[in-house]
Amino acid sequence: MTKRTAFVNARLLDPTSGLDIRGDLLAENGKIADFGPDLFRDGVPDVEQLVECDGLCLAPGLIDMRVQVREPGAEHKETIESASHAAASGGITAMVCLPNTDPVIDDISVVEFVARRAREIKMVKLYCYAALTRRMEGHEITEMGLLAGSGALAFTDGIRAVSDPLVLRRALSYARTFGLLVIQHPEDEAMIDGGVMNEGELASRLGLAGIPAIAEVMMVERDLRILSLTGGRYHAAHLSTAAAINAVRRAKFDGLEVTCDTAPHYFALNENAVGDYRTFAKVSPPLRSEADRQAVVEGLRDGTIDAIASDHAPHDQDSKRLPFAQAEHGIIGLETLLPLTLELYHNGHMTLLEALRKVTAAPASLLRLPSGRLNRGAPADLLLFDPDRPWKIDEEKFRSKSKNSPFHDRPVQGVAVRTFVEGRTIFSVA
């Protein structure tokens, strides 16, 4: 029996085609059947579900390409189920988890475990990366072909850089034979040398060890040298510095197959958010200078930075309520990805479609997913949102198990009203 959902009176947005019109959309059996300005001109057909959009924006659901779900191994911080509910309330219809679980996702059985849990929960679509090296130790590359065959979307050591250049060279060469994407956390560990925040005047005043900006660009430039030798697909995660963004910009100009992303905190905050030893602003790489923050915005605007990922890293209070140097790195981001990305639009840096592209079509293209765009036959993974509704971020209302957000009390604009996966409502504002 055909299951159909009609969306009427919507502002249809598609970043891929540039579509921005008033119209309707029909979903059949979980896929987009048709859409357009005159779709229901002769009346709405018989459907199981009718969604009155009231002129709000109907767009592809967000795809978050960098999430730590903490399951298996640290379920007291987050679970696949709690992360899924948090994602759905943030307008995310698909997310990709890092392999830094316990056990590490470097074996087919763990990839299958993640897929099975996602099927049981039936919320957002959950994919995973597999580790680039066994146990993420940086020495021996994993069985990429087998892991990709079992569902791993790409390969990364998550929050660790692959420091050994010979290992990265072998990994890129091996991945190239399968057309696989290698994702790097670009930080030179030797340059970090115990640092806990951005190196500079503020770190000196606070008496904290600093991490220089060159720790990032040194790794990116080294990796790009290797990429020019091996070929393949290389992606630099969560770039935070002007120098690294410039390195990627030059490499793209030279024709290398390189892409990169950043996270909202790198364009919405600078190092001053650390304030008075505020551990909720401790992230890896660290929040940078105002000049670097502006360079991230420019990188997004001119297309050097391909995508935005939340970099969701949940931690409980025992991990964050510590002296700054001892606290864990990371913040949560699933429920703030949409409004913080929309700040780029509201502040005049990008159009609405350009901002949406960074969290929909761009990650879909990078990861070769069929969603992220309004196409006939594509999954009906959709987001209905109000781009202008003002609200204030309140960590107490988060669905995530953890509350480590530096954005608590921040006024924002833009809210997810309903979220759909394959035409099925998985979240609706009460």
GROMACS .gro file of C-alpha atoms in nm:
model
  430
    1MET     CA    1   0.000   0.000   0.000
    2THR     CA    2   0.136   0.342  -0.099
    3LYS     CA    3   0.205   0.574   0.198
    4ARG     CA    4   0.182   0.936   0.103
    5THR     CA    5   0.244   1.265   0.282
    6ALA     CA    6   0.146   1.601   0.134
    7PHE     CA    7   0.326   1.920   0.239
    8VAL     CA    8   0.121   2.223   0.144
    9ASN     CA    9   0.189   2.597   0.148
   10ALA     CA   10   0.564   2.574   0.201
   11ARG     CA   11   0.862   2.787   0.106
   12LEU     CA   12   1.057   2.520  -0.081
   13LEU     CA   13   1.436   2.554  -0.048
   14ASP     CA   14   1.695   2.347  -0.231
   15PRO     CA   15   2.058   2.461  -0.204
   16THR     CA   16   2.168   2.237  -0.493
   17SER     CA   17   1.939   2.381  -0.760
   18GLY     CA   18   1.893   2.727  -0.606
   19LEU     CA   19   1.519   2.664  -0.571
   20ASP     CA   20   1.341   2.915  -0.346
   21ILE     CA   21   0.970   2.925  -0.425
   22ARG     CA   22   0.628   2.890  -0.265
   23GLY     CA   23   0.483   2.548  -0.336
   24ASP     CA   24   0.393   2.199  -0.225
   25LEU     CA   25   0.568   1.863  -0.199
   26LEU     CA   26   0.446   1.506  -0.214
   27ALA     CA   27   0.630   1.218  -0.049
   28GLU     CA   28   0.547   0.858  -0.142
   29ASN     CA   29   0.684   0.552   0.034
   30GLY     CA   30   0.960   0.754   0.198
   31LYS     CA   31   1.081   0.931  -0.115
   32ILE     CA   32   1.016   1.269  -0.273
   33ALA     CA   33   0.761   1.200  -0.548
   34ASP     CA   34   0.712   1.555  -0.676
   35PHE     CA   35   0.719   1.921  -0.578
   36GLY     CA   36   0.655   2.260  -0.729
   37PRO     CA   37   0.446   2.577  -0.721
   38ASP     CA   38   0.137   2.425  -0.884
   39LEU     CA   39   0.162   2.068  -0.763
   40PHE     CA   40  -0.178   2.066  -0.589
   41ARG     CA   41  -0.347   2.319  -0.817
   42ASP     CA   42  -0.630   2.071  -0.877
   43GLY     CA   43  -0.657   1.978  -0.511
   44VAL     CA   44  -0.461   1.775  -0.259
   45PRO     CA   45  -0.476   1.399  -0.332
   46ASP     CA   46  -0.577   1.140  -0.074
   47VAL     CA   47  -0.284   1.103   0.164
   48GLU     CA   48  -0.213   0.944   0.500
   49GLN     CA   49  -0.061   1.266   0.637
   50LEU     CA   50  -0.121   1.630   0.546
   51VAL     CA   51   0.135   1.881   0.670
   52GLU     CA   52   0.025   2.246   0.662
   53CYS     CA   53   0.354   2.436   0.641
   54ASP     CA   54   0.206   2.784   0.697
   55GLY     CA   55   0.462   2.941   0.466
   56LEU     CA   56   0.762   2.812   0.664
   57CYS     CA   57   1.076   2.683   0.497
   58LEU     CA   58   1.077   2.320   0.381
   59ALA     CA   59   1.431   2.210   0.301
   60PRO     CA   60   1.645   1.896   0.301
   61GLY     CA   61   1.717   1.778   0.654
   62LEU     CA   62   2.057   1.866   0.796
   63ILE     CA   63   2.343   1.618   0.765
   64ASP     CA   64   2.591   1.635   1.052
   65MET     CA   65   2.917   1.479   0.938
   66ARG     CA   66   3.102   1.485   1.273
   67VAL     CA   67   2.937   1.349   1.587
   68GLN     CA   68   3.061   1.158   1.891
   69VAL     CA   69   2.778   0.937   2.019
   70ARG     CA   70   2.974   0.774   2.309
   71GLU     CA   71   2.804   0.435   2.253
   72PRO     CA   72   2.947   0.183   2.300
   73GLY     CA   73   3.168   0.267   2.594
   74ALA     CA   74   3.056   0.592   2.759
   75GLU     CA   75   2.678   0.573   2.770
   76HIS     CA   76   2.666   0.794   3.082
   77LYS     CA   77   2.762   1.087   2.855
   78GLU     CA   78   2.548   1.007   2.551
   79THR     CA   79   2.383   0.714   2.379
   80ILE     CA   80   2.284   0.659   2.021
   81GLU     CA   81   1.922   0.704   2.131
   82SER     CA   82   1.976   1.032   2.321
   83ALA     CA   83   2.195   1.169   2.041
   84SER     CA   84   1.926   1.074   1.789
   85HIS     CA   85   1.656   1.262   1.981
   86ALA     CA   86   1.887   1.565   2.016
   87ALA     CA   87   1.964   1.557   1.645
   88ALA     CA   88   1.600   1.529   1.544
   89SER     CA   89   1.506   1.830   1.757
   90GLY     CA   90   1.783   2.024   1.587
   91GLY     CA   91   1.656   1.949   1.236
   92ILE     CA   92   1.920   1.684   1.162
   93THR     CA   93   1.802   1.382   0.964
   94ALA     CA   94   2.138   1.208   0.924
   95MET     CA   95   2.457   1.207   1.131
   96VAL     CA   96   2.790   1.035   1.106
   97CYS     CA   97   2.966   0.920   1.421
   98LEU     CA   98   3.339   0.912   1.485
   99PRO     CA   99   3.512   0.581   1.556
  100ASN     CA  100   3.645   0.681   1.902
  101THR     CA  101   3.407   0.453   2.088
  102ASP     CA  102   3.504   0.169   2.322
  103PRO     CA  103   3.569  -0.060   2.146
  104VAL     CA  104   3.700   0.151   1.859
  105ILE     CA  105   3.515   0.119   1.531
  106ASP     CA  106   3.793  -0.065   1.351
  107ASP     CA  107   3.612  -0.395   1.311
  108ILE     CA  108   3.309  -0.501   1.109
  109SER     CA  109   3.126  -0.617   1.423
  110VAL     CA  110   3.129  -0.263   1.570
  111VAL     CA  111   3.011  -0.110   1.240
  112GLU     CA  112   2.725  -0.359   1.243
  113PHE     CA  113   2.648  -0.280   1.608
  114VAL     CA  114   2.603   0.090   1.528
  115ALA     CA  115   2.380   0.009   1.231
  116ARG     CA  116   2.169  -0.230   1.439
  117ARG     CA  117   2.120   0.024   1.720
  118ALA     CA  118   2.011   0.286   1.465
  119ARG     CA  119   1.756   0.044   1.318
  120GLU     CA  120   1.619  -0.032   1.665
  121ILE     CA  121   1.579   0.337   1.753
  122LYS     CA  122   1.427   0.440   1.416
  123MET     CA  123   1.504   0.809   1.446
  124VAL     CA  124   1.763   0.994   1.241
  125LYS     CA  125   1.980   0.801   0.997
  126LEU     CA  126   2.305   0.707   1.165
  127TYR     CA  127   2.621   0.630   0.973
  128CYS     CA  128   2.972   0.581   1.102
  129TYR     CA  129   3.332   0.633   1.006
  130ALA     CA  130   3.580   0.355   1.068
  131ALA     CA  131   3.921   0.411   1.220
  132LEU     CA  132   4.200   0.479   0.975
  133THR     CA  133   4.445   0.282   1.190
  134ARG     CA  134   4.387  -0.009   1.425
  135ARG     CA  135   4.273   0.106   1.770
  136MET     CA  136   4.339   0.459   1.641
  137GLU     CA  137   4.701   0.414   1.745
  138GLY     CA  138   4.843   0.560   1.424
  139HIS     CA  139   5.054   0.262   1.321
  140GLU     CA  140   4.872  -0.006   1.120
  141ILE     CA  141   4.600   0.086   0.871
  142THR     CA  142   4.266  -0.093   0.896
  143GLU     CA  143   4.096  -0.318   0.641
  144MET     CA  144   3.933  -0.027   0.463
  145GLY     CA  145   3.778  -0.227   0.180
  146LEU     CA  146   3.602  -0.468   0.416
  147LEU     CA  147   3.491  -0.191   0.652
  148ALA     CA  148   3.356   0.018   0.364
  149GLY     CA  149   3.170  -0.286   0.240
  150SER     CA  150   3.003  -0.320   0.581
  151GLY     CA  151   2.889   0.044   0.580
  152ALA     CA  152   3.173   0.270   0.697
  153LEU     CA  153   3.142   0.598   0.506
  154ALA     CA  154   3.502   0.718   0.539
  155PHE     CA  155   3.815   0.669   0.748
  156THR     CA  156   3.959   0.878   1.027
  157ASP     CA  157   4.126   0.846   1.363
  158GLY     CA  158   3.863   1.086   1.493
  159ILE     CA  159   4.006   1.326   1.748
  160ARG     CA  160   4.364   1.212   1.686
  161ALA     CA  161   4.591   1.312   1.402
  162VAL     CA  162   4.773   1.049   1.200
  163SER     CA  163   5.118   1.176   1.289
  164ASP     CA  164   5.333   0.926   1.100
  165PRO     CA  165   5.365   1.054   0.740
  166LEU     CA  166   5.444   0.707   0.607
  167VAL     CA  167   5.124   0.567   0.760
  168LEU     CA  168   4.921   0.848   0.602
  169ARG     CA  169   5.089   0.790   0.267
  170ARG     CA  170   4.998   0.420   0.280
  171ALA     CA  171   4.645   0.500   0.393
  172LEU     CA  172   4.585   0.750   0.111
  173SER     CA  173   4.729   0.512  -0.147
  174TYR     CA  174   4.519   0.221  -0.019
  175ALA     CA  175   4.203   0.434   0.008
  176ARG     CA  176   4.251   0.560  -0.346
  177THR     CA  177   4.211   0.209  -0.486
  178PHE     CA  178   3.860   0.199  -0.335
  179GLY     CA  179   3.774   0.565  -0.394
  180LEU     CA  180   3.745   0.617  -0.017
  181LEU     CA  181   3.766   0.942   0.176
  182VAL     CA  182   4.040   0.991   0.437
  183ILE     CA  183   3.959   1.245   0.710
  184GLN     CA  184   4.234   1.400   0.919
  185HIS     CA  185   4.223   1.579   1.256
  186PRO     CA  186   4.501   1.822   1.158
  187GLU     CA  187   4.710   1.905   1.462
  188ASP     CA  188   5.082   1.843   1.498
  189GLU     CA  189   5.100   1.671   1.837
  190ALA     CA  190   5.460   1.776   1.899
  191MET     CA  191   5.363   2.141   1.858
  192ILE     CA  192   5.072   2.105   2.102
  193ASP     CA  193   5.320   2.011   2.379
  194GLY     CA  194   5.069   2.016   2.662
  195GLY     CA  195   4.884   2.324   2.541
  196VAL     CA  196   4.521   2.367   2.639
  197MET     CA  197   4.406   2.686   2.462
  198ASN     CA  198   4.508   2.917   2.179
  199GLU     CA  199   4.862   3.051   2.217
  200GLY     CA  200   4.866   3.426   2.268
  201GLU     CA  201   4.825   3.712   2.510
  202LEU     CA  202   4.512   3.570   2.675
  203ALA     CA  203   4.676   3.233   2.741
  204SER     CA  204   4.976   3.411   2.894
  205ARG     CA  205   4.751   3.625   3.115
  206LEU     CA  206   4.560   3.318   3.234
  207GLY     CA  207   4.880   3.124   3.291
  208LEU     CA  208   4.770   2.845   3.057
  209ALA     CA  209   4.991   2.662   2.809
  210GLY     CA  210   4.911   2.768   2.453
  211ILE     CA  211   4.867   2.578   2.128
  212PRO     CA  212   5.015   2.774   1.835
  213ALA     CA  213   4.816   2.821   1.517
  214ILE     CA  214   5.100   2.665   1.319
  215ALA     CA  215   5.022   2.329   1.484
  216GLU     CA  216   4.728   2.312   1.245
  217VAL     CA  217   4.881   2.446   0.925
  218MET     CA  218   5.195   2.237   0.963
  219MET     CA  219   4.986   1.920   0.958
  220VAL     CA  220   4.766   2.040   0.672
  221GLU     CA  221   5.061   2.140   0.454
  222ARG     CA  222   5.241   1.812   0.525
  223ASP     CA  223   4.930   1.613   0.438
  224LEU     CA  224   4.879   1.810   0.116
  225ARG     CA  225   5.236   1.729   0.013
  226ILE     CA  226   5.162   1.362   0.066
  227LEU     CA  227   4.831   1.393  -0.118
  228SER     CA  228   5.008   1.542  -0.419
  229LEU     CA  229   5.224   1.230  -0.423
  230THR     CA  230   4.954   0.966  -0.373
  231GLY     CA  231   4.637   1.118  -0.512
  232GLY     CA  232   4.314   1.016  -0.345
  233ARG     CA  233   4.049   1.199  -0.147
  234TYR     CA  234   4.164   1.396   0.159
  235HIS     CA  235   3.944   1.593   0.399
  236ALA     CA  236   4.069   1.823   0.677
  237ALA     CA  237   3.824   1.834   0.970
  238HIS     CA  238   3.723   2.138   1.175
  239LEU     CA  239   3.971   2.393   1.046
  240SER     CA  240   4.019   2.687   1.281
  241THR     CA  241   4.305   2.900   1.146
  242ALA     CA  242   4.356   3.142   0.860
  243ALA     CA  243   4.685   2.977   0.765
  244ALA     CA  244   4.535   2.629   0.726
  245ILE     CA  245   4.239   2.764   0.529
  246ASN     CA  246   4.481   2.943   0.297
  247ALA     CA  247   4.674   2.618   0.249
  248VAL     CA  248   4.355   2.438   0.145
  249ARG     CA  249   4.259   2.731  -0.079
  250ARG     CA  250   4.591   2.703  -0.265
  251ALA     CA  251   4.565   2.324  -0.291
  252LYS     CA  252   4.218   2.347  -0.442
  253PHE     CA  253   4.348   2.601  -0.691
  254ASP     CA  254   4.625   2.356  -0.782
  255GLY     CA  255   4.368   2.085  -0.848
  256LEU     CA  256   4.420   1.854  -0.552
  257GLU     CA  257   4.117   1.655  -0.438
  258VAL     CA  258   4.099   1.819  -0.097
  259THR     CA  259   3.797   1.929   0.105
  260CYS     CA  260   3.748   2.061   0.455
  261ASP     CA  261   3.489   2.155   0.714
  262THR     CA  262   3.465   2.370   1.022
  263ALA     CA  263   3.237   2.379   1.327
  264PRO     CA  264   3.004   2.658   1.443
  265HIS     CA  265   3.221   2.748   1.742
  266TYR     CA  266   3.506   2.846   1.510
  267PHE     CA  267   3.298   3.113   1.336
  268ALA     CA  268   3.066   3.205   1.624
  269LEU     CA  269   3.326   3.238   1.903
  270ASN     CA  270   3.687   3.337   1.951
  271GLU     CA  271   3.938   3.266   2.227
  272ASN     CA  272   3.780   3.529   2.452
  273ALA     CA  273   3.498   3.278   2.520
  274VAL     CA  274   3.744   3.101   2.751
  275GLY     CA  275   3.697   3.406   2.975
  276ASP     CA  276   3.764   3.317   3.334
  277TYR     CA  277   3.882   2.958   3.279
  278ARG     CA  278   3.549   2.853   3.131
  279THR     CA  279   3.600   2.484   3.050
  280PHE     CA  280   3.286   2.469   2.835
  281ALA     CA  281   3.488   2.668   2.581
  282LYS     CA  282   3.773   2.417   2.578
  283VAL     CA  283   3.773   2.245   2.239
  284SER     CA  284   4.021   2.075   2.008
  285PRO     CA  285   4.156   2.253   1.810
  286PRO     CA  286   4.118   2.550   2.047
  287LEU     CA  287   3.910   2.860   1.984
  288ARG     CA  288   4.135   3.098   1.798
  289SER     CA  289   4.193   3.471   1.760
  290GLU     CA  290   3.936   3.711   1.618
  291ALA     CA  291   4.139   3.730   1.294
  292ASP     CA  292   4.119   3.352   1.260
  293ARG     CA  293   3.744   3.357   1.333
  294GLN     CA  294   3.696   3.609   1.053
  295ALA     CA  295   3.910   3.392   0.822
  296VAL     CA  296   3.678   3.097   0.891
  297VAL     CA  297   3.379   3.311   0.793
  298GLU     CA  298   3.557   3.418   0.474
  299GLY     CA  299   3.652   3.056   0.399
  300LEU     CA  300   3.287   2.956   0.425
  301ARG     CA  301   3.176   3.251   0.216
  302ASP     CA  302   3.422   3.196  -0.071
  303GLY     CA  303   3.373   2.818  -0.078
  304THR     CA  304   3.714   2.712   0.048
  305ILE     CA  305   3.544   2.550   0.349
  306ASP     CA  306   3.300   2.300   0.204
  307ALA     CA  307   3.084   2.206   0.501
  308ILE     CA  308   2.986   2.278   0.859
  309ALA     CA  309   2.967   1.996   1.117
  310SER     CA  310   2.853   2.029   1.477
  311ASP     CA  311   3.158   1.843   1.617
  312HIS     CA  312   2.923   1.716   1.890
  313ALA     CA  313   3.137   1.598   2.183
  314PRO     CA  314   2.925   1.533   2.493
  315HIS     CA  315   3.087   1.529   2.837
  316ASP     CA  316   2.938   1.494   3.184
  317GLN     CA  317   3.009   1.738   3.463
  318ASP     CA  318   3.281   1.518   3.612
  319SER     CA  319   3.474   1.563   3.288
  320LYS     CA  320   3.422   1.939   3.256
  321ARG     CA  321   3.394   2.076   3.611
  322LEU     CA  322   3.768   2.058   3.657
  323PRO     CA  323   4.062   2.302   3.644
  324PHE     CA  324   4.093   2.418   3.283
  325ALA     CA  325   4.409   2.223   3.206
  326GLN     CA  326   4.252   1.898   3.327
  327ALA     CA  327   3.905   1.929   3.172
  328GLU     CA  328   3.813   1.731   2.861
  329HIS     CA  329   3.798   1.894   2.519
  330GLY     CA  330   3.469   1.936   2.337
  331ILE     CA  331   3.121   2.082   2.334
  332ILE     CA  332   2.780   1.953   2.231
  333GLY     CA  333   2.632   2.087   1.910
  334LEU     CA  334   2.349   1.881   1.764
  335GLU     CA  335   2.078   2.114   1.892
  336THR     CA  336   2.253   2.438   1.801
  337LEU     CA  337   2.384   2.352   1.453
  338LEU     CA  338   2.088   2.508   1.272
  339PRO     CA  339   2.060   2.846   1.453
  340LEU     CA  340   2.436   2.900   1.464
  341THR     CA  341   2.469   2.823   1.093
  342LEU     CA  342   2.184   3.065   1.026
  343GLU     CA  343   2.386   3.339   1.199
  344LEU     CA  344   2.595   3.345   0.880
  345TYR     CA  345   2.274   3.438   0.694
  346HIS     CA  346   2.137   3.679   0.951
  347ASN     CA  347   2.474   3.857   0.976
  348GLY     CA  348   2.485   3.905   0.598
  349HIS     CA  349   2.783   3.679   0.528
  350MET     CA  350   2.589   3.431   0.313
  351THR     CA  351   2.248   3.385   0.157
  352LEU     CA  352   2.005   3.147   0.322
  353LEU     CA  353   2.063   2.885   0.050
  354GLU     CA  354   2.442   2.920   0.076
  355ALA     CA  355   2.431   2.868   0.452
  356LEU     CA  356   2.196   2.569   0.421
  357ARG     CA  357   2.418   2.412   0.158
  358LYS     CA  358   2.701   2.380   0.412
  359VAL     CA  359   2.487   2.149   0.627
  360THR     CA  360   2.286   1.964   0.360
  361ALA     CA  361   2.404   1.919   0.002
  362ALA     CA  362   2.775   1.973   0.076
  363PRO     CA  363   2.818   1.695   0.335
  364ALA     CA  364   2.592   1.471   0.123
  365SER     CA  365   2.823   1.517  -0.175
  366LEU     CA  366   3.136   1.463   0.032
  367LEU     CA  367   3.002   1.140   0.179
  368ARG     CA  368   2.814   1.032  -0.135
  369LEU     CA  369   2.477   1.015   0.037
  370PRO     CA  370   2.153   1.035  -0.162
  371SER     CA  371   1.990   1.286   0.076
  372GLY     CA  372   2.063   1.656   0.131
  373ARG     CA  373   1.872   1.784  -0.173
  374LEU     CA  374   1.518   1.815  -0.307
  375ASN     CA  375   1.525   1.565  -0.591
  376ARG     CA  376   1.244   1.351  -0.720
  377GLY     CA  377   1.325   1.000  -0.601
  378ALA     CA  378   1.551   1.121  -0.320
  379PRO     CA  379   1.473   1.023   0.042
  380ALA     CA  380   1.204   1.243   0.194
  381ASP     CA  381   1.439   1.349   0.475
  382LEU     CA  382   1.309   1.698   0.533
  383LEU     CA  383   1.321   1.989   0.773
  384LEU     CA  384   1.043   2.240   0.828
  385PHE     CA  385   1.188   2.547   0.998
  386ASP     CA  386   1.130   2.910   1.077
  387PRO     CA  387   1.451   3.098   0.984
  388ASP     CA  388   1.360   3.413   1.175
  389ARG     CA  389   1.201   3.300   1.501
  390PRO     CA  390   1.407   3.439   1.791
  391TRP     CA  391   1.486   3.227   2.094
  392LYS     CA  392   1.752   3.188   2.357
  393ILE     CA  393   1.965   2.875   2.384
  394ASP     CA  394   1.888   2.696   2.710
  395GLU     CA  395   2.105   2.398   2.801
  396GLU     CA  396   1.840   2.270   3.042
  397LYS     CA  397   1.611   2.203   2.747
  398PHE     CA  398   1.868   2.000   2.553
  399ARG     CA  399   1.775   1.640   2.480
  400SER     CA  400   2.140   1.540   2.485
  401LYS     CA  401   2.248   1.366   2.804
  402SER     CA  402   2.530   1.618   2.844
  403LYS     CA  403   2.500   1.995   2.878
  404ASN     CA  404   2.851   2.116   2.792
  405SER     CA  405   2.765   2.407   2.565
  406PRO     CA  406   2.933   2.750   2.570
  407PHE     CA  407   2.626   2.890   2.393
  408HIS     CA  408   2.390   2.877   2.693
  409ASP     CA  409   2.182   3.197   2.707
  410ARG     CA  410   2.292   3.310   2.358
  411PRO     CA  411   2.011   3.481   2.163
  412VAL     CA  412   1.967   3.320   1.819
  413GLN     CA  413   1.725   3.317   1.526
  414GLY     CA  414   1.594   3.010   1.348
  415VAL     CA  415   1.430   2.699   1.486
  416ALA     CA  416   1.336   2.352   1.364
  417VAL     CA  417   0.958   2.312   1.371
  418ARG     CA  418   0.925   1.957   1.237
  419THR     CA  419   1.176   1.697   1.122
  420PHE     CA  420   1.095   1.411   0.886
  421VAL     CA  421   1.287   1.099   0.791
  422GLU     CA  422   1.154   0.925   0.481
  423GLY     CA  423   0.832   1.123   0.519
  424ARG     CA  424   0.782   1.013   0.881
  425THR     CA  425   0.769   1.277   1.156
  426ILE     CA  426   1.048   1.219   1.407
  427PHE     CA  427   1.025   1.556   1.581
  428SER     CA  428   0.763   1.825   1.615
  429VAL     CA  429   0.758   2.138   1.827
  430ALA     CA  430   0.500   2.088   2.098
   0.00000   0.00000   0.00000
